[in-house]
Amino acid sequence: MGLSSYSDLKDSICSWLGRPGDPLIPTGDLIALFEADASRQLRTHYQEISYNITTVNGTDTYALPDDFLAPRELSIATAKPLVVLDYLPPTQLDDTWIWNNAAQPFNYTIEGSNVRFGPTPGGVYTIRVEYWQAIPALSDDNASNWLLAQFPDAYLWGSLAEAELFLGADNSVQRFQLFVQRREAAYAGIKIQDQRYRLGGAALTMRTDTGNP
């Protein structure tokens, strides 16, 4: 059985559980639980997303995307040379820009589902936000994503681990441990492949604070 779509994955989960076509198996929930875990565990180049915020004079707070996990880099794309914004915790941002005279931002903080800049933008700036994206959820309307297309085994083992917790059968503990081991091995393989992608075949070089001999 293939694993190229959301429907294929749901069918495979039931088949591996020995309950093909069983409507009582909440395959959609199991897949969603795995996706939540994968979003916590993985940081790959597939998840590196960017978009632009166009600031408004006197407005310091802007909503982040729903799939935002963590920031990578924020910069003023229109500045020459490029200005990279430094992160500050909310309290430190307030202390640093206590007078908060509107000007070009130099810092930012994350507050809930918003980003706040300091000082408050004093005009129109294009701020490029690079961030880590959560795993795009599979659904009937979104049949595939990068994780299913590239690493279907992670989806299968992770969903089956969640299924064993749901079923709670006598042999579930042993099967759960097996599926978790396979899921973790898949995670490890994804991370190794991503590291190779980033290195591009270059050898690692040891460096010291005093320079290399």
Coordinates of N, CA and C in Angstrom, one line a residue:
M1 N 0.8 -1.2 0.0 CA 0.0 0.0 0.0 C 0.9 1.2 0.0
G2 N 0.5 2.2 -0.8 CA 1.3 3.4 -0.9 C 1.1 4.4 0.2
L3 N 2.0 5.3 0.4 CA 1.9 6.3 1.4 C 2.1 7.7 0.8
S4 N 1.4 8.0 -0.3 CA 1.6 9.2 -0.9 C 0.6 10.3 -0.6
S5 N -0.4 10.0 0.2 CA -1.5 10.9 0.5 C -2.0 10.7 1.9
Y6 N -2.8 11.6 2.3 CA -3.5 11.6 3.6 C -4.4 10.3 3.7
S7 N -5.1 10.1 2.6 CA -6.0 8.9 2.5 C -5.2 7.6 2.6
D8 N -4.1 7.6 1.9 CA -3.2 6.4 1.9 C -2.7 6.1 3.4
L9 N -2.3 7.2 4.0 CA -1.8 7.1 5.4 C -2.8 6.5 6.3
K10 N -4.0 7.1 6.3 CA -5.1 6.6 7.1 C -5.4 5.1 6.9
D11 N -5.4 4.7 5.6 CA -5.6 3.3 5.3 C -4.5 2.4 5.9
S12 N -3.3 2.9 5.7 CA -2.1 2.1 6.2 C -2.1 1.9 7.7
I13 N -2.5 3.0 8.4 CA -2.6 2.9 9.9 C -3.5 1.8 10.3
C14 N -4.7 1.7 9.7 CA -5.7 0.7 10.1 C -5.2 -0.7 9.7
S15 N -4.5 -0.8 8.5 CA -4.0 -2.1 8.1 C -2.9 -2.6 9.0
W16 N -2.0 -1.7 9.4 CA -1.0 -2.1 10.3 C -1.5 -2.5 11.7
L17 N -2.7 -2.0 12.1 CA -3.3 -2.3 13.3 C -4.1 -3.6 13.2
G18 N -4.2 -4.1 12.0 CA -5.1 -5.3 11.7 C -6.5 -5.0 11.8
R19 N -6.9 -3.7 11.5 CA -8.3 -3.3 11.5 C -8.6 -2.5 10.3
P20 N -8.4 -3.0 9.1 CA -8.6 -2.2 7.9 C -10.1 -1.7 7.8
G21 N -10.2 -0.4 7.5 CA -11.5 0.1 7.3 C -12.3 0.4 8.6
D22 N -11.7 0.2 9.7 CA -12.4 0.3 11.0 C -12.7 1.8 11.3
P23 N -14.0 2.2 11.3 CA -14.3 3.7 11.5 C -14.1 4.1 12.9
L24 N -13.9 3.2 13.8 CA -13.7 3.5 15.2 C -12.3 4.0 15.5
I25 N -11.4 3.7 14.6 CA -10.0 4.2 14.7 C -9.9 5.7 14.3
P26 N -9.6 6.6 15.2 CA -9.6 8.0 14.9 C -8.3 8.4 14.2
T27 N -8.1 7.9 13.0 CA -6.9 8.1 12.2 C -6.5 9.6 12.1
G28 N -7.5 10.4 11.9 CA -7.2 11.9 11.7 C -6.6 12.4 13.0
D29 N -7.1 12.0 14.2 CA -6.6 12.5 15.4 C -5.2 12.0 15.7
L30 N -4.9 10.7 15.3 CA -3.6 10.1 15.5 C -2.6 10.8 14.7
I31 N -2.9 11.1 13.5 CA -2.0 11.9 12.6 C -1.7 13.2 13.1
A32 N -2.8 13.9 13.6 CA -2.6 15.3 14.2 C -1.7 15.3 15.4
L33 N -1.8 14.2 16.2 CA -1.0 14.1 17.4 C 0.5 13.9 17.0
F34 N 0.7 13.1 16.0 CA 2.1 12.9 15.5 C 2.6 14.2 15.0
E35 N 1.8 15.0 14.2 CA 2.3 16.2 13.6 C 2.7 17.2 14.7
A36 N 1.9 17.2 15.8 CA 2.3 18.1 16.9 C 3.6 17.7 17.5
D37 N 3.9 16.4 17.7 CA 5.2 16.0 18.2 C 6.3 16.3 17.2
A38 N 6.1 16.1 15.9 CA 7.1 16.3 14.9 C 7.4 17.8 14.9
S39 N 6.4 18.7 15.0 CA 6.7 20.1 15.1 C 7.6 20.5 16.2
R40 N 7.5 19.8 17.3 CA 8.4 20.1 18.5 C 9.8 19.5 18.3
Q41 N 9.9 18.4 17.6 CA 11.2 17.7 17.4 C 12.0 18.2 16.3
L42 N 11.4 18.7 15.2 CA 12.2 18.9 14.0 C 12.4 20.4 13.7
R43 N 13.6 20.7 13.2 CA 13.9 22.0 12.7 C 14.8 21.7 11.4
T44 N 14.1 21.7 10.3 CA 14.8 21.4 9.0 C 14.7 22.5 8.0
H45 N 15.5 22.4 7.0 CA 15.4 23.5 5.9 C 14.0 23.5 5.3
Y46 N 13.3 22.4 5.3 CA 12.0 22.4 4.8 C 11.0 23.4 5.5
Q47 N 11.4 23.6 6.8 CA 10.5 24.4 7.7 C 11.0 25.9 7.7
E48 N 12.0 26.3 6.9 CA 12.4 27.7 7.0 C 11.6 28.5 6.0
I49 N 10.8 29.4 6.6 CA 9.8 30.2 5.8 C 10.1 31.6 6.1
S50 N 9.8 32.5 5.1 CA 10.0 33.9 5.3 C 8.8 34.7 4.7
Y51 N 8.5 35.8 5.3 CA 7.5 36.7 4.8 C 7.9 38.2 5.2
N52 N 7.2 39.1 4.7 CA 7.5 40.5 5.0 C 6.4 41.2 5.8
I53 N 6.8 42.0 6.8 CA 5.9 42.9 7.5 C 6.2 44.3 7.0
T54 N 5.2 45.0 6.6 CA 5.3 46.4 6.2 C 4.8 47.2 7.4
T55 N 5.7 47.9 8.0 CA 5.3 48.6 9.3 C 4.4 49.8 9.0
V56 N 3.7 50.3 10.0 CA 2.9 51.5 10.0 C 3.5 52.4 11.0
N57 N 3.6 53.7 10.6 CA 4.1 54.7 11.5 C 3.3 54.7 12.9
G58 N 4.1 54.5 14.0 CA 3.4 54.5 15.3 C 2.9 53.2 15.8
T59 N 3.0 52.2 15.0 CA 2.5 50.8 15.4 C 3.6 49.9 15.7
D60 N 3.7 49.3 16.9 CA 4.9 48.5 17.2 C 4.6 47.0 17.2
T61 N 3.3 46.6 17.2 CA 3.0 45.2 17.4 C 2.2 44.7 16.1
Y62 N 2.7 43.4 15.7 CA 2.1 42.8 14.5 C 1.9 41.3 14.7
A63 N 0.8 40.8 14.1 CA 0.5 39.4 14.3 C 1.4 38.5 13.6
L64 N 1.7 37.4 14.2 CA 2.6 36.3 13.5 C 1.7 35.3 12.8
P65 N 2.2 34.6 11.9 CA 1.4 33.6 11.2 C 1.0 32.4 12.1
D66 N -0.1 31.8 11.8 CA -0.6 30.7 12.6 C 0.4 29.5 12.7
D67 N 1.3 29.3 11.7 CA 2.2 28.2 11.7 C 3.6 28.6 12.3
F68 N 3.7 29.7 12.9 CA 4.9 30.2 13.5 C 5.3 29.3 14.7
L69 N 6.6 28.8 14.6 CA 7.1 28.0 15.8 C 8.1 28.8 16.5
A70 N 9.1 29.4 15.8 CA 10.2 30.2 16.5 C 10.8 31.0 15.4
P71 N 11.4 32.2 15.8 CA 12.1 33.1 14.9 C 13.5 32.5 14.5
R72 N 13.9 32.8 13.3 CA 15.2 32.5 12.9 C 16.0 33.8 12.8
E73 N 15.5 34.7 12.0 CA 16.1 36.0 11.9 C 15.1 37.1 11.4
L74 N 15.2 38.3 12.0 CA 14.4 39.4 11.5 C 15.3 40.5 11.1
S75 N 15.0 41.1 9.9 CA 15.9 42.1 9.4 C 15.1 43.1 8.6
I76 N 15.6 44.3 8.5 CA 15.0 45.4 7.7 C 15.5 45.2 6.3
A77 N 14.7 44.7 5.5 CA 15.1 44.3 4.1 C 15.5 45.4 3.2
T78 N 14.9 46.6 3.5 CA 15.1 47.8 2.7 C 16.3 48.6 3.1
A79 N 16.9 48.2 4.3 CA 18.0 49.0 4.8 C 19.3 48.6 4.0
K80 N 20.1 49.6 3.8 CA 21.4 49.4 3.1 C 22.5 50.0 4.0
P81 N 23.4 49.2 4.6 CA 23.4 47.8 4.6 C 22.3 47.2 5.4
L82 N 22.1 45.9 5.2 CA 21.0 45.2 5.9 C 21.1 45.3 7.4
V83 N 20.0 45.6 8.1 CA 20.0 45.7 9.5 C 19.3 44.5 10.1
V84 N 20.0 43.7 10.8 CA 19.5 42.5 11.5 C 19.0 43.0 12.9
L85 N 17.8 42.7 13.2 CA 17.2 43.1 14.5 C 17.6 42.0 15.6
D86 N 18.0 42.6 16.8 CA 18.4 41.7 17.9 C 17.1 41.4 18.8
Y87 N 17.0 40.2 19.2 CA 15.9 39.8 20.1 C 16.2 40.3 21.5
L88 N 15.2 40.8 22.2 CA 15.2 41.1 23.6 C 14.0 40.5 24.3
P89 N 14.1 40.0 25.5 CA 12.9 39.6 26.2 C 12.0 40.8 26.4
P90 N 10.7 40.6 26.6 CA 9.7 41.7 26.7 C 10.1 42.8 27.7
T91 N 10.5 42.4 28.9 CA 10.9 43.4 29.9 C 12.1 44.2 29.5
Q92 N 13.1 43.5 28.9 CA 14.3 44.2 28.5 C 14.0 45.2 27.4
L93 N 13.1 44.8 26.5 CA 12.7 45.7 25.4 C 12.1 47.0 25.9
D94 N 11.2 46.8 26.9 CA 10.6 48.0 27.6 C 11.6 48.9 28.2
D95 N 12.6 48.2 28.9 CA 13.6 49.0 29.6 C 14.6 49.7 28.6
T96 N 14.9 49.0 27.5 CA 15.8 49.6 26.5 C 15.2 50.8 25.8
W97 N 13.9 50.7 25.5 CA 13.2 51.7 24.7 C 12.1 52.4 25.6
I98 N 12.5 52.8 26.8 CA 11.6 53.3 27.8 C 11.0 54.6 27.3
W99 N 11.7 55.4 26.6 CA 11.2 56.7 26.0 C 10.5 56.4 24.7
N100 N 10.9 55.4 24.0 CA 10.2 54.8 22.8 C 9.9 55.9 21.8
N101 N 10.8 56.7 21.5 CA 10.6 57.7 20.4 C 10.6 56.9 19.0
A102 N 9.6 57.2 18.3 CA 9.4 56.4 17.0 C 10.6 56.6 16.1
A103 N 11.2 55.5 15.6 CA 12.4 55.5 14.7 C 12.5 54.2 14.0
Q104 N 13.6 54.0 13.4 CA 13.9 52.7 12.8 C 14.1 51.6 13.9
P105 N 13.4 50.5 13.8 CA 13.5 49.4 14.8 C 14.9 48.8 14.8
F106 N 15.4 48.5 16.0 CA 16.6 47.7 16.2 C 16.5 46.4 16.9
N107 N 15.4 46.3 17.6 CA 15.1 45.1 18.5 C 13.7 44.6 18.3
Y108 N 13.5 43.4 18.7 CA 12.1 42.8 18.7 C 12.0 41.8 19.8
T109 N 10.7 41.6 20.1 CA 10.4 40.5 21.1 C 9.2 39.8 20.6
I110 N 8.9 38.6 21.2 CA 7.8 37.8 20.9 C 6.8 37.8 22.1
E111 N 5.6 38.2 21.9 CA 4.6 38.2 22.9 C 3.4 37.4 22.4
G112 N 3.2 36.2 22.9 CA 2.1 35.4 22.5 C 2.2 35.1 21.0
S113 N 1.2 35.5 20.2 CA 1.2 35.3 18.8 C 1.5 36.6 18.0
N114 N 2.2 37.5 18.7 CA 2.6 38.8 18.1 C 4.1 39.0 18.2
V115 N 4.6 39.8 17.3 CA 6.0 40.4 17.4 C 5.9 41.9 17.7
R116 N 6.7 42.3 18.6 CA 6.7 43.8 18.9 C 8.1 44.3 18.7
F117 N 8.2 45.5 18.1 CA 9.5 46.1 17.7 C 9.8 47.3 18.7
G118 N 11.1 47.5 18.8 CA 11.6 48.6 19.6 C 12.8 49.2 18.9
P119 N 12.8 50.5 18.7 CA 11.7 51.4 19.1 C 10.5 51.2 18.2
T120 N 9.4 51.8 18.5 CA 8.2 51.8 17.6 C 8.6 52.4 16.3
P121 N 8.2 51.6 15.2 CA 8.6 52.1 13.8 C 8.1 53.6 13.6
G122 N 9.0 54.4 13.1 CA 8.6 55.8 12.9 C 8.3 56.0 11.4
G123 N 8.0 55.0 10.7 CA 7.7 55.2 9.3 C 7.4 53.8 8.7
V124 N 7.5 53.7 7.3 CA 7.2 52.5 6.6 C 8.5 51.7 6.4
Y125 N 8.6 50.6 7.0 CA 9.8 49.7 6.9 C 9.3 48.3 6.4
T126 N 10.1 47.7 5.6 CA 9.9 46.3 5.2 C 10.7 45.4 6.0
I127 N 10.1 44.7 6.9 CA 10.9 43.8 7.8 C 10.7 42.4 7.4
R128 N 11.8 41.7 7.1 CA 11.7 40.4 6.6 C 11.8 39.4 7.9
V129 N 10.8 38.6 8.0 CA 10.7 37.7 9.1 C 11.0 36.2 8.6
E130 N 12.1 35.7 9.1 CA 12.4 34.3 8.8 C 12.1 33.5 10.0
Y131 N 11.4 32.4 9.8 CA 11.0 31.6 11.0 C 10.9 30.1 10.7
W132 N 10.8 29.4 11.8 CA 10.5 27.9 11.7 C 9.0 27.7 11.6
Q133 N 8.6 26.9 10.6 CA 7.2 26.6 10.4 C 6.8 25.3 11.0
A134 N 5.6 25.3 11.6 CA 5.1 24.0 12.1 C 4.8 23.1 10.9
I135 N 4.7 21.8 11.2 CA 4.4 20.8 10.1 C 3.1 21.1 9.6
P136 N 2.9 21.4 8.2 CA 1.6 21.6 7.7 C 0.7 20.4 7.9
A137 N -0.4 20.7 8.5 CA -1.4 19.6 8.8 C -2.0 18.9 7.6
L138 N -2.0 17.6 7.6 CA -2.7 16.9 6.5 C -4.2 16.9 6.8
S139 N -4.9 16.9 5.7 CA -6.4 16.9 5.8 C -6.9 16.4 4.4
D140 N -8.2 16.3 4.3 CA -8.8 16.0 3.0 C -8.5 17.0 2.0
D141 N -8.3 18.3 2.4 CA -8.0 19.4 1.5 C -6.6 19.6 1.3
N142 N -5.7 19.0 2.2 CA -4.3 19.1 2.0 C -3.7 17.7 2.1
A143 N -3.7 17.0 1.0 CA -3.4 15.5 0.9 C -2.0 15.2 1.2
S144 N -1.0 16.1 1.1 CA 0.4 15.8 1.3 C 1.1 17.1 1.8
N145 N 2.3 16.8 2.3 CA 3.2 17.9 2.7 C 4.6 17.4 2.5
W146 N 5.6 18.2 2.8 CA 7.0 17.8 2.6 C 7.4 16.6 3.5
L147 N 6.8 16.5 4.7 CA 7.2 15.4 5.6 C 6.7 14.1 5.0
L148 N 5.4 14.1 4.6 CA 4.9 12.8 4.1 C 5.5 12.5 2.7
A149 N 5.8 13.4 1.9 CA 6.4 13.2 0.6 C 7.9 12.7 0.7
Q150 N 8.6 13.2 1.7 CA 10.0 12.8 1.8 C 10.3 11.7 2.8
F151 N 9.5 11.7 3.9 CA 9.7 10.7 5.0 C 8.4 10.1 5.4
P152 N 7.8 9.3 4.6 CA 6.5 8.7 5.0 C 6.6 7.7 6.1
D153 N 7.8 7.2 6.3 CA 8.0 6.2 7.5 C 7.8 6.9 8.8
A154 N 8.2 8.2 8.9 CA 8.1 8.9 10.1 C 6.6 9.1 10.4
Y155 N 5.8 9.4 9.4 CA 4.4 9.6 9.6 C 3.7 8.3 10.1
L156 N 4.1 7.2 9.5 CA 3.5 5.9 9.8 C 3.8 5.5 11.2
W157 N 5.1 5.5 11.5 CA 5.5 5.0 12.9 C 5.0 5.9 13.9
G158 N 5.0 7.2 13.7 CA 4.5 8.1 14.7 C 3.1 8.0 14.9
S159 N 2.3 7.8 13.9 CA 0.8 7.7 14.0 C 0.5 6.3 14.7
L160 N 1.3 5.3 14.4 CA 1.0 4.0 15.0 C 1.3 4.0 16.5
A161 N 2.3 4.8 16.9 CA 2.6 4.9 18.3 C 1.5 5.5 19.0
E162 N 0.9 6.6 18.4 CA -0.3 7.2 19.0 C -1.5 6.2 19.1
A163 N -1.6 5.4 18.0 CA -2.7 4.4 17.9 C -2.6 3.4 19.1
E164 N -1.4 3.0 19.4 CA -1.3 2.0 20.5 C -1.7 2.6 21.8
L165 N -1.4 3.9 22.0 CA -1.9 4.5 23.3 C -3.4 4.6 23.3
F166 N -4.0 4.8 22.1 CA -5.5 4.8 22.0 C -6.1 3.5 22.3
L167 N -5.5 2.4 21.7 CA -6.1 1.1 21.8 C -6.0 0.5 23.2
G168 N -4.8 0.7 23.8 CA -4.6 0.2 25.2 C -4.8 -1.3 25.3
A169 N -4.4 -2.1 24.3 CA -4.6 -3.6 24.3 C -3.5 -4.2 25.2
D170 N -3.6 -5.5 25.5 CA -2.6 -6.1 26.3 C -1.2 -6.0 25.8
N171 N -1.1 -6.1 24.5 CA 0.3 -6.1 23.9 C 0.7 -4.7 23.4
S172 N -0.1 -3.7 23.8 CA 0.1 -2.3 23.3 C 1.5 -1.7 23.8
V173 N 1.9 -2.1 25.0 CA 3.1 -1.5 25.6 C 4.3 -1.9 24.7
Q174 N 4.4 -3.2 24.4 CA 5.5 -3.6 23.6 C 5.5 -3.0 22.2
R175 N 4.3 -3.0 21.6 CA 4.2 -2.5 20.2 C 4.4 -0.9 20.3
F176 N 3.9 -0.3 21.3 CA 4.1 1.1 21.4 C 5.6 1.5 21.5
Q177 N 6.4 0.7 22.3 CA 7.8 0.9 22.4 C 8.5 0.7 21.0
L178 N 8.0 -0.3 20.3 CA 8.6 -0.6 19.0 C 8.3 0.6 18.0
F179 N 7.1 1.0 18.0 CA 6.8 2.1 17.1 C 7.5 3.4 17.5
V180 N 7.6 3.7 18.8 CA 8.4 4.9 19.2 C 9.8 4.8 18.8
Q181 N 10.4 3.6 18.9 CA 11.8 3.4 18.5 C 12.0 3.7 17.0
R182 N 11.0 3.2 16.2 CA 11.0 3.4 14.8 C 10.8 4.9 14.4
R183 N 9.9 5.6 15.2 CA 9.7 7.0 15.0 C 10.9 7.8 15.3
E184 N 11.6 7.5 16.4 CA 12.8 8.2 16.8 C 13.9 8.0 15.8
A185 N 14.0 6.8 15.3 CA 15.0 6.5 14.3 C 14.7 7.3 13.0
A186 N 13.5 7.5 12.7 CA 13.1 8.3 11.5 C 13.5 9.8 11.8
Y187 N 13.2 10.2 13.0 CA 13.6 11.6 13.3 C 15.1 11.8 13.2
A188 N 15.8 10.8 13.7 CA 17.3 10.9 13.6 C 17.8 10.9 12.2
G189 N 17.2 10.1 11.3 CA 17.5 10.1 9.9 C 17.2 11.4 9.2
I190 N 16.1 12.0 9.5 CA 15.7 13.3 9.0 C 16.8 14.4 9.4
K191 N 17.2 14.4 10.6 CA 18.1 15.4 11.1 C 19.5 15.2 10.5
I192 N 19.9 13.9 10.3 CA 21.2 13.7 9.6 C 21.1 14.1 8.2
Q193 N 20.1 13.8 7.5 CA 19.9 14.3 6.1 C 19.9 15.8 6.0
D194 N 19.3 16.4 6.9 CA 19.2 17.9 6.9 C 20.6 18.5 7.1
Q195 N 21.4 17.9 8.0 CA 22.7 18.4 8.3 C 23.6 18.2 7.0
R196 N 23.4 17.1 6.3 CA 24.2 16.9 5.1 C 23.8 17.9 4.1
Y197 N 22.5 18.2 4.0 CA 22.0 19.2 3.0 C 22.7 20.6 3.3
R198 N 22.7 21.0 4.6 CA 23.3 22.3 5.0 C 24.8 22.4 4.7
L199 N 25.5 21.2 5.0 CA 26.9 21.2 4.8 C 27.3 21.2 3.3
G200 N 26.4 20.7 2.5 CA 26.7 20.6 1.0 C 28.0 19.8 0.7
G201 N 28.3 18.8 1.5 CA 29.5 18.0 1.2 C 30.8 18.6 1.8
A202 N 30.7 19.8 2.4 CA 31.9 20.4 3.0 C 32.3 19.7 4.3
A203 N 33.6 19.6 4.5 CA 34.1 19.0 5.7 C 34.0 19.9 6.9
L204 N 33.7 19.4 8.0 CA 33.7 20.2 9.2 C 35.1 20.6 9.6
T205 N 35.3 21.9 10.0 CA 36.6 22.5 10.4 C 36.5 22.9 11.8
M206 N 37.5 22.5 12.6 CA 37.6 22.9 14.0 C 38.2 24.3 14.0
R207 N 37.6 25.1 14.8 CA 38.1 26.5 15.0 C 38.3 26.8 16.4
T208 N 39.2 27.7 16.8 CA 39.4 28.1 18.1 C 39.3 29.6 18.2
D209 N 39.2 30.1 19.5 CA 39.2 31.6 19.6 C 40.4 32.3 19.2
T210 N 41.6 31.5 19.2 CA 42.9 32.1 18.9 C 43.3 31.9 17.5
G211 N 42.4 31.2 16.7 CA 42.7 30.9 15.3 C 43.3 29.6 15.2
N212 N 43.3 29.1 13.9 CA 43.9 27.8 13.6 C 45.3 27.9 13.3
P213 N 46.1 26.9 13.7 CA 47.6 27.0 13.3 C 47.7 26.8 11.8

